[in-house]
PDB file of C-alpha atoms (C1' of nucleotides) in Angstrom:
ATOM      1  CA  MET Y   1      -0.036  -0.040  -0.063  1.00 72.00           C
ATOM      2  CA  LYS Y   2       1.899   3.039  -1.300  1.00 90.00           C
ATOM      3  CA  LEU Y   3      -0.678   5.330   0.085  1.00 96.00           C
ATOM      4  CA  ILE Y   4       0.241   4.581   3.777  1.00 97.00           C
ATOM      5  CA  GLN Y   5       3.906   5.322   3.035  1.00 97.00           C
ATOM      6  CA  ILE Y   6       2.717   8.720   1.903  1.00 98.00           C
ATOM      7  CA  TYR Y   7       0.590   9.305   5.101  1.00 98.00           C
ATOM      8  CA  GLN Y   8       3.597   8.112   7.098  1.00 98.00           C
ATOM      9  CA  CYS Y   9       5.654  10.904   5.604  1.00 98.00           C
ATOM     10  CA  LEU Y  10       3.072  13.361   6.068  1.00 98.00           C
ATOM     11  CA  CYS Y  11       2.536  12.938   9.878  1.00 96.00           C
ATOM     12  CA  ASP Y  12       5.623  14.876  10.948  1.00 97.00           C
ATOM     13  CA  GLU Y  13       5.784  18.693  10.824  1.00 97.00           C
ATOM     14  CA  THR Y  14       9.349  18.900   9.741  1.00 97.00           C
ATOM     15  CA  ARG Y  15       8.625  16.739   6.763  1.00 98.00           C
ATOM     16  CA  LEU Y  16       5.364  18.815   5.957  1.00 98.00           C
ATOM     17  CA  ARG Y  17       7.542  21.841   6.011  1.00 97.00           C
ATOM     18  CA  ILE Y  18      10.245  20.420   3.762  1.00 98.00           C
ATOM     19  CA  LEU Y  19       7.523  19.262   1.164  1.00 98.00           C
ATOM     20  CA  ASN Y  20       6.101  22.637   1.345  1.00 97.00           C
ATOM     21  CA  LEU Y  21       9.295  24.122   0.558  1.00 97.00           C
ATOM     22  CA  LEU Y  22      10.045  21.714  -2.306  1.00 97.00           C
ATOM     23  CA  ARG Y  23       6.867  22.809  -4.020  1.00 95.00           C
ATOM     24  CA  GLY Y  24       8.727  25.756  -4.948  1.00 92.00           C
ATOM     25  CA  GLY Y  25      11.452  23.813  -6.783  1.00 93.00           C
ATOM     26  CA  GLU Y  26      14.513  21.970  -6.032  1.00 94.00           C
ATOM     27  CA  LEU Y  27      16.575  22.905  -2.931  1.00 94.00           C
ATOM     28  CA  CYS Y  28      19.834  21.831  -1.375  1.00 94.00           C
ATOM     29  CA  VAL Y  29      19.927  20.570   2.091  1.00 96.00           C
ATOM     30  CA  CYS Y  30      21.613  23.563   3.606  1.00 93.00           C
ATOM     31  CA  HIS Y  31      18.927  25.877   2.289  1.00 94.00           C
ATOM     32  CA  ILE Y  32      16.302  23.713   3.774  1.00 96.00           C
ATOM     33  CA  GLN Y  33      18.255  23.706   6.928  1.00 96.00           C
ATOM     34  CA  GLU Y  34      18.562  27.509   6.894  1.00 94.00           C
ATOM     35  CA  ILE Y  35      14.901  28.180   6.287  1.00 96.00           C
ATOM     36  CA  LEU Y  36      13.589  25.652   8.938  1.00 96.00           C
ATOM     37  CA  GLY Y  37      16.225  26.584  11.361  1.00 95.00           C
ATOM     38  CA  ALA Y  38      16.929  23.089  12.103  1.00 96.00           C
ATOM     39  CA  ARG Y  39      20.045  21.217  12.558  1.00 96.00           C
ATOM     40  CA  GLN Y  40      21.712  19.422   9.649  1.00 97.00           C
ATOM     41  CA  VAL Y  41      21.270  15.767  11.002  1.00 97.00           C
ATOM     42  CA  ARG Y  42      17.579  16.305  11.437  1.00 98.00           C
ATOM     43  CA  VAL Y  43      17.038  17.693   8.004  1.00 98.00           C
ATOM     44  CA  SER Y  44      19.247  15.081   6.447  1.00 98.00           C
ATOM     45  CA  LYS Y  45      17.385  12.262   8.212  1.00 98.00           C
ATOM     46  CA  HIS Y  46      13.966  13.606   7.395  1.00 98.00           C
ATOM     47  CA  LEU Y  47      15.121  13.880   3.775  1.00 98.00           C
ATOM     48  CA  ALA Y  48      16.271  10.286   3.849  1.00 98.00           C
ATOM     49  CA  TYR Y  49      13.093   9.185   5.245  1.00 98.00           C
ATOM     50  CA  LEU Y  50      11.221  11.005   2.488  1.00 98.00           C
ATOM     51  CA  ARG Y  51      13.522   9.455  -0.110  1.00 97.00           C
ATOM     52  CA  ALA Y  52      13.159   5.996   1.209  1.00 96.00           C
ATOM     53  CA  HIS Y  53       9.346   6.388   0.806  1.00 97.00           C
ATOM     54  CA  GLY Y  54       9.430   7.847  -2.653  1.00 96.00           C
ATOM     55  CA  LEU Y  55       8.202  11.206  -1.829  1.00 97.00           C
ATOM     56  CA  VAL Y  56      11.415  13.144  -2.975  1.00 97.00           C
ATOM     57  CA  ALA Y  57      14.134  12.688  -5.443  1.00 97.00           C
ATOM     58  CA  VAL Y  58      17.694  13.747  -5.344  1.00 96.00           C
ATOM     59  CA  ARG Y  59      20.545  14.731  -7.595  1.00 95.00           C
ATOM     60  CA  ARG Y  60      24.104  15.616  -6.604  1.00 94.00           C
ATOM     61  CA  GLU Y  61      25.501  18.971  -7.719  1.00 91.00           C
ATOM     62  CA  ALA Y  62      29.072  19.241  -6.756  1.00 89.00           C
ATOM     63  CA  ASN Y  63      29.194  19.136  -3.059  1.00 91.00           C
ATOM     64  CA  TRP Y  64      25.492  19.502  -2.593  1.00 93.00           C
ATOM     65  CA  MET Y  65      22.566  17.206  -2.600  1.00 95.00           C
ATOM     66  CA  VAL Y  66      19.702  18.839  -4.406  1.00 95.00           C
ATOM     67  CA  TYR Y  67      16.340  17.493  -3.314  1.00 97.00           C
ATOM     68  CA  ARG Y  68      12.986  17.969  -5.334  1.00 96.00           C
ATOM     69  CA  LEU Y  69       9.502  16.435  -5.508  1.00 97.00           C
ATOM     70  CA  PRO Y  70       9.389  13.441  -7.835  1.00 97.00           C
ATOM     71  CA  ASP Y  71       9.522  14.034 -11.480  1.00 95.00           C
ATOM     72  CA  ARG Y  72       6.440  11.880 -12.194  1.00 94.00           C
ATOM     73  CA  PRO Y  73       4.571  11.537  -8.884  1.00 95.00           C
ATOM     74  CA  SER Y  74       1.992   8.848  -8.525  1.00 95.00           C
ATOM     75  CA  LYS Y  75      -1.600   9.776  -8.677  1.00 95.00           C
ATOM     76  CA  ASP Y  76      -1.989   9.176  -5.016  1.00 96.00           C
ATOM     77  CA  LEU Y  77       0.893  11.418  -4.324  1.00 97.00           C
ATOM     78  CA  SER Y  78      -0.127  14.204  -6.520  1.00 97.00           C
ATOM     79  CA  ALA Y  79      -3.617  14.073  -4.954  1.00 97.00           C
ATOM     80  CA  ASN Y  80      -2.170  14.373  -1.601  1.00 97.00           C
ATOM     81  CA  LEU Y  81       0.331  17.035  -2.162  1.00 97.00           C
ATOM     82  CA  ALA Y  82      -2.622  19.096  -3.730  1.00 97.00           C
ATOM     83  CA  CYS Y  83      -4.698  18.402  -0.727  1.00 97.00           C
ATOM     84  CA  LEU Y  84      -1.786  19.297   1.578  1.00 97.00           C
ATOM     85  CA  GLN Y  85      -1.265  22.527  -0.142  1.00 96.00           C
ATOM     86  CA  ASP Y  86      -4.778  23.453   0.307  1.00 95.00           C
ATOM     87  CA  CYS Y  87      -4.728  22.629   4.029  1.00 96.00           C
ATOM     88  CA  LEU Y  88      -1.524  24.570   4.571  1.00 95.00           C
ATOM     89  CA  ALA Y  89      -2.654  27.675   2.650  1.00 92.00           C
ATOM     90  CA  GLU Y  90      -3.453  29.670   5.837  1.00 89.00           C
ATOM     91  CA  SER Y  91      -1.016  28.134   8.290  1.00 93.00           C
ATOM     92  CA  PRO Y  92       1.450  30.774   9.732  1.00 94.00           C
ATOM     93  CA  ILE Y  93       4.396  28.367  10.141  1.00 93.00           C
ATOM     94  CA  PHE Y  94       4.281  27.273   6.614  1.00 95.00           C
ATOM     95  CA  GLY Y  95       3.573  30.759   5.253  1.00 95.00           C
ATOM     96  CA  ARG Y  96       6.679  31.998   7.181  1.00 95.00           C
ATOM     97  CA  ASP Y  97       8.762  29.269   5.559  1.00 96.00           C
ATOM     98  CA  THR Y  98       7.509  30.120   2.114  1.00 95.00           C
ATOM     99  CA  ALA Y  99       8.320  33.865   2.685  1.00 95.00           C
ATOM    100  CA  ARG Y 100      11.881  32.759   3.872  1.00 94.00           C
ATOM    101  CA  LEU Y 101      12.134  30.702   0.721  1.00 94.00           C
ATOM    102  CA  ARG Y 102      11.290  33.596  -1.449  1.00 91.00           C
ATOM    103  CA  ARG Y 103      13.854  35.877   0.175  1.00 90.00           C
ATOM    104  CA  LEU Y 104      16.491  33.222  -0.030  1.00 88.00           C
ATOM    105  CA  LYS Y 105      15.758  32.551  -3.673  1.00 83.00           C
ATOM    106  CA  SER Y 106      16.147  36.127  -4.580  1.00 82.00           C
ATOM    107  CA  ARG Y 107      19.760  35.891  -3.407  1.00 75.00           C
ATOM    108  CA  PHE Y 108      20.668  33.497  -6.076  1.00 69.00           C
ATOM    109  CA  GLU Y 109      17.884  33.696  -8.581  1.00 60.00           C
ATOM    110  CA  GLU Y 110      19.767  33.869 -11.819  1.00 55.00           C
ATOM    111  CA  THR Y 111      22.399  31.266 -10.890  1.00 55.00           C
ATOM    112  CA  SER Y 112      21.571  27.855  -9.591  1.00 57.00           C
ATOM    113  CA  PRO Y 113      19.311  26.478  -6.808  1.00 56.00           C
ATOM    114  CA  ILE Y 114      22.261  25.544  -4.825  1.00 58.00           C
ATOM    115  CA  CYS Y 115      24.019  27.396  -2.032  1.00 63.00           C
ATOM    116  CA  CYS Y 116      26.685  29.753  -3.098  1.00 50.00           C
ATOM    117  CA  ALA Y 117      26.595  31.536  -6.337  1.00 40.00           C
ATOM    118  CA  LYS Y 118      30.359  31.540  -6.850  1.00 39.00           C
ATOM    119  CA  LYS Y 119      30.584  27.860  -6.418  1.00 40.00           C
ATOM    120  CA  ALA Y 120      27.521  27.432  -8.311  1.00 39.00           C
ATOM    121  CA  ARG Y 121      29.079  28.837 -11.408  1.00 36.00           C
ATOM    122  CA  ILE Y 122      32.056  26.322 -11.054  1.00 34.00           C
ATOM    123  CA  SER Y 123      29.682  23.466 -10.848  1.00 36.00           C
ATOM    124  CA  ASP Y 124      27.761  24.803 -13.833  1.00 37.00           C
ATOM    125  CA  SER Y 125      30.696  23.993 -16.047  1.00 35.00           C
ATOM    126  CA  SER Y 126      30.827  20.390 -14.623  1.00 36.00           C
ATOM    127  CA  ARG Y 127      27.144  19.902 -14.906  1.00 33.00           C
ATOM    128  CA  ARG Y 128      27.160  17.575 -17.904  1.00 32.00           C
ATOM    129  CA  GLY Y 129      26.661  14.563 -15.571  1.00 33.00           C
ATOM    130  CA  ALA Y 130      23.349  16.020 -14.241  1.00 33.00           C
ATOM    131  CA  ALA Y 131      19.870  14.523 -15.390  1.00 29.00           C
TER     132      ALA Y 131
ATOM    133  CA  MET V   1      -1.150  21.099  14.289  1.00 71.00           C
ATOM    134  CA  LYS V   2      -4.434  19.270  13.825  1.00 90.00           C
ATOM    135  CA  LEU V   3      -3.451  18.282  10.361  1.00 96.00           C
ATOM    136  CA  ILE V   4      -0.670  15.934  11.609  1.00 97.00           C
ATOM    137  CA  GLN V   5      -3.129  14.276  13.882  1.00 97.00           C
ATOM    138  CA  ILE V   6      -5.086  13.505  10.759  1.00 98.00           C
ATOM    139  CA  TYR V   7      -2.084  12.102   8.892  1.00 98.00           C
ATOM    140  CA  GLN V   8      -1.128  10.061  11.931  1.00 98.00           C
ATOM    141  CA  CYS V   9      -4.498   8.415  11.809  1.00 98.00           C
ATOM    142  CA  LEU V  10      -4.282   7.892   8.067  1.00 98.00           C
ATOM    143  CA  CYS V  11      -1.005   5.942   8.250  1.00 96.00           C
ATOM    144  CA  ASP V  12      -2.326   2.445   9.280  1.00 97.00           C
ATOM    145  CA  GLU V  13      -4.243   0.268   7.002  1.00 97.00           C
ATOM    146  CA  THR V  14      -6.740  -0.839   9.596  1.00 97.00           C
ATOM    147  CA  ARG V  15      -7.749   2.623  10.306  1.00 98.00           C
ATOM    148  CA  LEU V  16      -7.989   3.424   6.679  1.00 98.00           C
ATOM    149  CA  ARG V  17     -10.322   0.532   6.229  1.00 97.00           C
ATOM    150  CA  ILE V  18     -12.473   1.710   9.145  1.00 98.00           C
ATOM    151  CA  LEU V  19     -12.590   5.227   7.859  1.00 98.00           C
ATOM    152  CA  ASN V  20     -13.630   3.902   4.511  1.00 97.00           C
ATOM    153  CA  LEU V  21     -16.411   1.795   5.916  1.00 97.00           C
ATOM    154  CA  LEU V  22     -17.648   4.782   8.040  1.00 97.00           C
ATOM    155  CA  ARG V  23     -18.255   6.777   4.945  1.00 95.00           C
ATOM    156  CA  GLY V  24     -21.212   4.585   4.364  1.00 92.00           C
ATOM    157  CA  GLY V  25     -22.598   5.691   7.750  1.00 93.00           C
ATOM    158  CA  GLU V  26     -22.478   4.723  11.345  1.00 93.00           C
ATOM    159  CA  LEU V  27     -21.429   1.240  12.397  1.00 94.00           C
ATOM    160  CA  CYS V  28     -21.037  -0.655  15.548  1.00 93.00           C
ATOM    161  CA  VAL V  29     -17.810  -2.140  16.551  1.00 95.00           C
ATOM    162  CA  CYS V  30     -18.853  -5.849  15.798  1.00 93.00           C
ATOM    163  CA  HIS V  31     -19.857  -4.980  12.304  1.00 94.00           C
ATOM    164  CA  ILE V  32     -16.516  -3.369  11.624  1.00 96.00           C
ATOM    165  CA  GLN V  33     -14.961  -6.324  13.210  1.00 95.00           C
ATOM    166  CA  GLU V  34     -16.905  -8.666  11.002  1.00 94.00           C
ATOM    167  CA  ILE V  35     -16.083  -6.938   7.838  1.00 95.00           C
ATOM    168  CA  LEU V  36     -12.473  -6.472   8.538  1.00 96.00           C
ATOM    169  CA  GLY V  37     -11.924 -10.044   9.796  1.00 95.00           C
ATOM    170  CA  ALA V  38      -9.959  -8.554  12.750  1.00 95.00           C
ATOM    171  CA  ARG V  39     -10.056  -9.261  16.237  1.00 96.00           C
ATOM    172  CA  GLN V  40     -12.069  -7.182  18.612  1.00 96.00           C
ATOM    173  CA  VAL V  41      -9.310  -5.741  20.605  1.00 97.00           C
ATOM    174  CA  ARG V  42      -7.555  -4.660  17.474  1.00 98.00           C
ATOM    175  CA  VAL V  43     -10.714  -2.802  16.130  1.00 98.00           C
ATOM    176  CA  SER V  44     -11.667  -1.467  19.391  1.00 98.00           C
ATOM    177  CA  LYS V  45      -7.985   0.103  19.805  1.00 98.00           C
ATOM    178  CA  HIS V  46      -7.870   1.623  16.369  1.00 98.00           C
ATOM    179  CA  LEU V  47     -11.324   3.157  16.960  1.00 98.00           C
ATOM    180  CA  ALA V  48     -10.006   4.551  20.321  1.00 98.00           C
ATOM    181  CA  TYR V  49      -7.080   5.992  18.479  1.00 98.00           C
ATOM    182  CA  LEU V  50      -9.357   7.560  15.865  1.00 98.00           C
ATOM    183  CA  ARG V  51     -11.534   8.864  18.579  1.00 97.00           C
ATOM    184  CA  ALA V  52      -8.609  10.418  20.555  1.00 96.00           C
ATOM    185  CA  HIS V  53      -7.697  12.155  17.488  1.00 97.00           C
ATOM    186  CA  GLY V  54     -11.138  13.501  16.546  1.00 96.00           C
ATOM    187  CA  LEU V  55     -11.534  11.465  13.302  1.00 97.00           C
ATOM    188  CA  VAL V  56     -14.692   9.701  14.491  1.00 97.00           C
ATOM    189  CA  ALA V  57     -17.471  10.263  16.941  1.00 97.00           C
ATOM    190  CA  VAL V  58     -19.320   7.571  19.022  1.00 96.00           C
ATOM    191  CA  ARG V  59     -22.668   7.062  20.600  1.00 95.00           C
ATOM    192  CA  ARG V  60     -23.948   4.312  22.836  1.00 93.00           C
ATOM    193  CA  GLU V  61     -26.869   2.330  21.618  1.00 91.00           C
ATOM    194  CA  ALA V  62     -27.781  -0.110  24.419  1.00 88.00           C
ATOM    195  CA  ASN V  63     -24.830  -2.525  24.473  1.00 90.00           C
ATOM    196  CA  TRP V  64     -23.287  -1.341  21.308  1.00 93.00           C
ATOM    197  CA  MET V  65     -20.971   1.512  20.638  1.00 95.00           C
ATOM    198  CA  VAL V  66     -21.913   3.098  17.277  1.00 95.00           C
ATOM    199  CA  TYR V  67     -19.139   4.949  15.474  1.00 97.00           C
ATOM    200  CA  ARG V  68     -19.450   7.511  12.822  1.00 96.00           C
ATOM    201  CA  LEU V  69     -17.353  10.220  11.086  1.00 97.00           C
ATOM    202  CA  PRO V  70     -17.571  13.546  12.870  1.00 97.00           C
ATOM    203  CA  ASP V  71     -20.756  15.427  12.416  1.00 95.00           C
ATOM    204  CA  ARG V  72     -18.983  18.756  11.675  1.00 94.00           C
ATOM    205  CA  PRO V  73     -15.492  17.622  10.266  1.00 95.00           C
ATOM    206  CA  SER V  74     -13.019  20.377  10.021  1.00 95.00           C
ATOM    207  CA  LYS V  75     -11.917  21.659   6.674  1.00 95.00           C
ATOM    208  CA  ASP V  76      -8.697  19.747   6.785  1.00 96.00           C
ATOM    209  CA  LEU V  77     -10.519  16.587   7.701  1.00 97.00           C
ATOM    210  CA  SER V  78     -13.043  16.830   4.983  1.00 97.00           C
ATOM    211  CA  ALA V  79     -10.314  17.574   2.350  1.00 97.00           C
ATOM    212  CA  ASN V  80      -8.305  14.616   3.357  1.00 97.00           C
ATOM    213  CA  LEU V  81     -11.314  12.256   3.501  1.00 97.00           C
ATOM    214  CA  ALA V  82     -12.361  13.318   0.120  1.00 97.00           C
ATOM    215  CA  CYS V  83      -8.687  12.855  -1.007  1.00 97.00           C
ATOM    216  CA  LEU V  84      -8.644   9.443   0.597  1.00 97.00           C
ATOM    217  CA  GLN V  85     -11.828   8.253  -1.100  1.00 95.00           C
ATOM    218  CA  ASP V  86     -10.296   9.229  -4.373  1.00 95.00           C
ATOM    219  CA  CYS V  87      -7.082   7.334  -3.748  1.00 96.00           C
ATOM    220  CA  LEU V  88      -8.938   4.304  -2.470  1.00 95.00           C
ATOM    221  CA  ALA V  89     -11.365   4.181  -5.455  1.00 92.00           C
ATOM    222  CA  GLU V  90      -9.697   1.267  -7.347  1.00 89.00           C
ATOM    223  CA  SER V  91      -8.148  -0.574  -4.362  1.00 93.00           C
ATOM    224  CA  PRO V  92      -9.230  -4.222  -4.384  1.00 94.00           C
ATOM    225  CA  ILE V  93      -9.061  -4.420  -0.373  1.00 93.00           C
ATOM    226  CA  PHE V  94     -11.189  -1.451   0.113  1.00 95.00           C
ATOM    227  CA  GLY V  95     -13.606  -2.340  -2.612  1.00 95.00           C
ATOM    228  CA  ARG V  96     -14.000  -5.811  -1.096  1.00 95.00           C
ATOM    229  CA  ASP V  97     -14.656  -4.177   2.339  1.00 96.00           C
ATOM    230  CA  THR V  98     -17.250  -1.825   0.812  1.00 95.00           C
ATOM    231  CA  ALA V  99     -18.968  -4.843  -0.881  1.00 95.00           C
ATOM    232  CA  ARG V 100     -19.080  -6.695   2.515  1.00 94.00           C
ATOM    233  CA  LEU V 101     -20.517  -3.600   3.952  1.00 93.00           C
ATOM    234  CA  ARG V 102     -23.297  -3.541   1.500  1.00 91.00           C
ATOM    235  CA  ARG V 103     -24.187  -7.076   1.933  1.00 89.00           C
ATOM    236  CA  LEU V 104     -24.134  -6.669   5.669  1.00 87.00           C
ATOM    237  CA  LYS V 105     -26.342  -3.661   5.466  1.00 82.00           C
ATOM    238  CA  SER V 106     -28.872  -5.469   3.467  1.00 82.00           C
ATOM    239  CA  ARG V 107     -29.454  -7.768   6.509  1.00 75.00           C
ATOM    240  CA  PHE V 108     -30.748  -5.085   8.792  1.00 69.00           C
ATOM    241  CA  GLU V 109     -31.580  -2.382   6.273  1.00 60.00           C
ATOM    242  CA  GLU V 110     -34.948  -1.138   7.788  1.00 55.00           C
ATOM    243  CA  THR V 111     -33.971  -1.565  11.411  1.00 55.00           C
ATOM    244  CA  SER V 112     -30.962  -0.001  13.039  1.00 57.00           C
ATOM    245  CA  PRO V 113     -27.315   0.228  12.098  1.00 56.00           C
ATOM    246  CA  ILE V 114     -26.523  -2.007  15.015  1.00 59.00           C
ATOM    247  CA  CYS V 115     -25.979  -5.570  15.089  1.00 64.00           C
ATOM    248  CA  CYS V 116     -29.127  -7.839  15.610  1.00 50.00           C
ATOM    249  CA  ALA V 117     -32.436  -6.565  14.262  1.00 39.00           C
ATOM    250  CA  LYS V 118     -34.364  -8.173  17.063  1.00 38.00           C
ATOM    251  CA  LYS V 119     -32.298  -6.460  19.771  1.00 40.00           C
ATOM    252  CA  ALA V 120     -32.348  -3.398  17.791  1.00 38.00           C
ATOM    253  CA  ARG V 121     -36.003  -3.038  18.197  1.00 36.00           C
ATOM    254  CA  ILE V 122     -35.637  -3.465  21.793  1.00 33.00           C
ATOM    255  CA  SER V 123     -33.246  -0.661  21.951  1.00 35.00           C
ATOM    256  CA  ASP V 124     -35.248   1.439  19.683  1.00 36.00           C
ATOM    257  CA  SER V 125     -37.822   1.783  22.498  1.00 34.00           C
ATOM    258  CA  SER V 126     -35.045   2.828  24.987  1.00 34.00           C
ATOM    259  CA  ARG V 127     -33.319   5.290  22.680  1.00 32.00           C
ATOM    260  CA  ARG V 128     -34.603   8.376  24.449  1.00 32.00           C
ATOM    261  CA  GLY V 129     -31.009   8.757  25.836  1.00 31.00           C
ATOM    262  CA  ALA V 130     -29.318   8.999  22.526  1.00 32.00           C
ATOM    263  CA  ALA V 131     -28.143  12.335  21.129  1.00 29.00           C
TER     264      ALA V 131
ATOM    265  C1'  DA F   1     -27.900 -11.148  41.804  1.00 80.52           C
ATOM    266  C1'  DA F   2     -25.708 -14.054  38.467  1.00 80.52           C
ATOM    267  C1'  DG F   3     -24.989 -14.670  33.685  1.00 80.52           C
ATOM    268  C1'  DT F   4     -24.166 -12.927  29.007  1.00 80.52           C
ATOM    269  C1'  DT F   5     -22.922  -9.740  25.288  1.00 80.52           C
ATOM    270  C1'  DA F   6     -20.334  -5.815  23.547  1.00 80.52           C
ATOM    271  C1'  DT F   7     -16.714  -2.929  24.153  1.00 80.52           C
ATOM    272  C1'  DA F   8     -12.648  -0.869  26.410  1.00 80.52           C
ATOM    273  C1'  DT F   9      -8.407  -1.106  28.817  1.00 80.52           C
ATOM    274  C1'  DG F  10      -3.963  -2.607  31.219  1.00 80.52           C
ATOM    275  C1'  DC F  11       0.004  -4.818  30.614  1.00 80.52           C
ATOM    276  C1'  DC F  12       3.845  -7.110  27.597  1.00 80.52           C
ATOM    277  C1'  DG F  13       6.938  -7.535  23.905  1.00 80.52           C
ATOM    278  C1'  DA F  14       8.644  -6.152  19.396  1.00 80.52           C
ATOM    279  C1'  DT F  15       9.069  -2.398  16.238  1.00 80.52           C
ATOM    280  C1'  DT F  16       9.377   2.176  14.685  1.00 80.52           C
ATOM    281  C1'  DG F  17       9.987   7.059  15.008  1.00 80.52           C
ATOM    282  C1'  DG F  18      12.556  11.159  16.294  1.00 80.52           C
ATOM    283  C1'  DG F  19      16.312  13.917  18.305  1.00 80.52           C
ATOM    284  C1'  DG F  20      20.971  14.080  19.571  1.00 80.52           C
ATOM    285  C1'  DT F  21      26.423  13.346  19.288  1.00 80.52           C
ATOM    286  C1'  DA F  22      29.974  11.538  16.913  1.00 80.52           C
ATOM    287  C1'  DT F  23      31.707   9.881  12.865  1.00 80.52           C
ATOM    288  C1'  DA F  24      31.811   8.449   7.965  1.00 80.52           C
ATOM    289  C1'  DT F  25      31.528   9.643   3.070  1.00 80.52           C
ATOM    290  C1'  DA F  26      31.790  12.315  -1.061  1.00 80.52           C
ATOM    291  C1'  DC F  27      33.396  16.010  -3.504  1.00 80.52           C
ATOM    292  C1'  DG F  28      36.383  20.155  -4.119  1.00 80.52           C
ATOM    293  C1'  DT F  29      40.482  22.763  -3.222  1.00 80.52           C
ATOM    294  C1'  DC F  30      45.352  23.456  -2.600  1.00 80.52           C
TER     295       DC F  30
ATOM    296  C1'  DG S   1      47.721  13.745  -0.185  1.00 80.52           C
ATOM    297  C1'  DA S   2      45.995  17.102   3.426  1.00 80.52           C
ATOM    298  C1'  DC S   3      42.179  19.944   4.423  1.00 80.52           C
ATOM    299  C1'  DG S   4      37.557  22.037   4.081  1.00 80.52           C
ATOM    300  C1'  DT S   5      32.700  21.796   3.164  1.00 80.52           C
ATOM    301  C1'  DA S   6      28.221  19.400   2.578  1.00 80.52           C
ATOM    302  C1'  DT S   7      25.695  15.582   3.585  1.00 80.52           C
ATOM    303  C1'  DA S   8      24.820  10.923   5.226  1.00 80.52           C
ATOM    304  C1'  DT S   9      25.065   7.242   8.655  1.00 80.52           C
ATOM    305  C1'  DA S  10      25.884   4.735  13.120  1.00 80.52           C
ATOM    306  C1'  DC S  11      24.576   4.536  17.496  1.00 80.52           C
ATOM    307  C1'  DC S  12      22.087   5.937  21.712  1.00 80.52           C
ATOM    308  C1'  DC S  13      18.087   7.223  24.264  1.00 80.52           C
ATOM    309  C1'  DC S  14      13.334   7.928  24.897  1.00 80.52           C
ATOM    310  C1'  DA S  15       8.660   7.994  23.375  1.00 80.52           C
ATOM    311  C1'  DA S  16       4.900   6.173  20.649  1.00 80.52           C
ATOM    312  C1'  DT S  17       2.889   2.363  17.997  1.00 80.52           C
ATOM    313  C1'  DC S  18       0.941  -2.107  17.079  1.00 80.52           C
ATOM    314  C1'  DG S  19      -0.500  -6.490  18.150  1.00 80.52           C
ATOM    315  C1'  DG S  20      -1.852  -9.867  21.610  1.00 80.52           C
ATOM    316  C1'  DC S  21      -3.681 -11.865  25.939  1.00 80.52           C
ATOM    317  C1'  DA S  22      -6.108 -11.138  29.965  1.00 80.52           C
ATOM    318  C1'  DT S  23      -9.224  -8.525  32.409  1.00 80.52           C
ATOM    319  C1'  DA S  24     -12.333  -4.587  33.338  1.00 80.52           C
ATOM    320  C1'  DT S  25     -16.537  -2.087  32.393  1.00 80.52           C
ATOM    321  C1'  DA S  26     -21.152  -1.326  30.938  1.00 80.52           C
ATOM    322  C1'  DA S  27     -25.523  -2.708  29.560  1.00 80.52           C
ATOM    323  C1'  DC S  28     -29.017  -6.251  28.922  1.00 80.52           C
ATOM    324  C1'  DT S  29     -31.256 -10.709  30.421  1.00 80.52           C
ATOM    325  C1'  DT S  30     -33.288 -13.868  33.541  1.00 80.52           C
TER     326       DT S  30
END
DNA sequence: AAGTTATATGCCGATTGGGGTATATACGTC
DNA sequence: GACGTATATACCCCAATCGGCATATAACTT
């Protein structure tokens, strides 16, 4: 029952916040970390959990692991993410996260979704391996 | 975060099956038990869990506890139950449960939602206490 | 009151979840 | 190769979950 795996992922606030952030596009771990204000281990573990349950996908970009929602989410997942988005619409915590995300994105908008613009440019030239 | 409580309830198959059944109207414990083919303790405990998290409501009818979905579900709950129904639409397990429910209901259709029609009539006359 | 039926609860054992610290791994730089 | 940075993993502790057995509770029956 894949559906249950989805619900298992959704019953933790940190994971909900991560999924909420990823709706805005892919993000590296340290950005998630920064926005959530959580320690690295915690974020990393929750991402591992989400990954193991098929709720997120990853690619490596130089030193960074860049997480995103699955490219072809199942019907169940799409439905539940949509439902989640709906439920979160008025939540202050999630609104704050989204606002922080926007501000953070404006810092590296034209470069890459990963941390530091300078390093991002370097990895741009080594990106041939990326999907 | 009420939403998380909802997801906590949804991440167990037995509970999903129970909620699926209750969409068809209120049911007493032993009917749920019969349809799921699960032991009494297990059903009772999951119902207690659902009750503690506000996903179901109960009333007593004579000897029986009759469970139902909340009368005024929150926006989040409604949304998720709708989403759940959608996701479950083609699931064989849940379809089988629903079929069993229909057959079982035809056995006491004009009487009461509780177990035995004969006893149901008796408790009908003592129903003044019910909400 | 004693017996029966329907349901809930206490306790146990096994498993999972979540947070933390410390450490490993992977990659890039020098 | 030595070092730094980003991320993952191993291990520990504690709390929650799930299933089962045994028992309690509540209502009805006689």
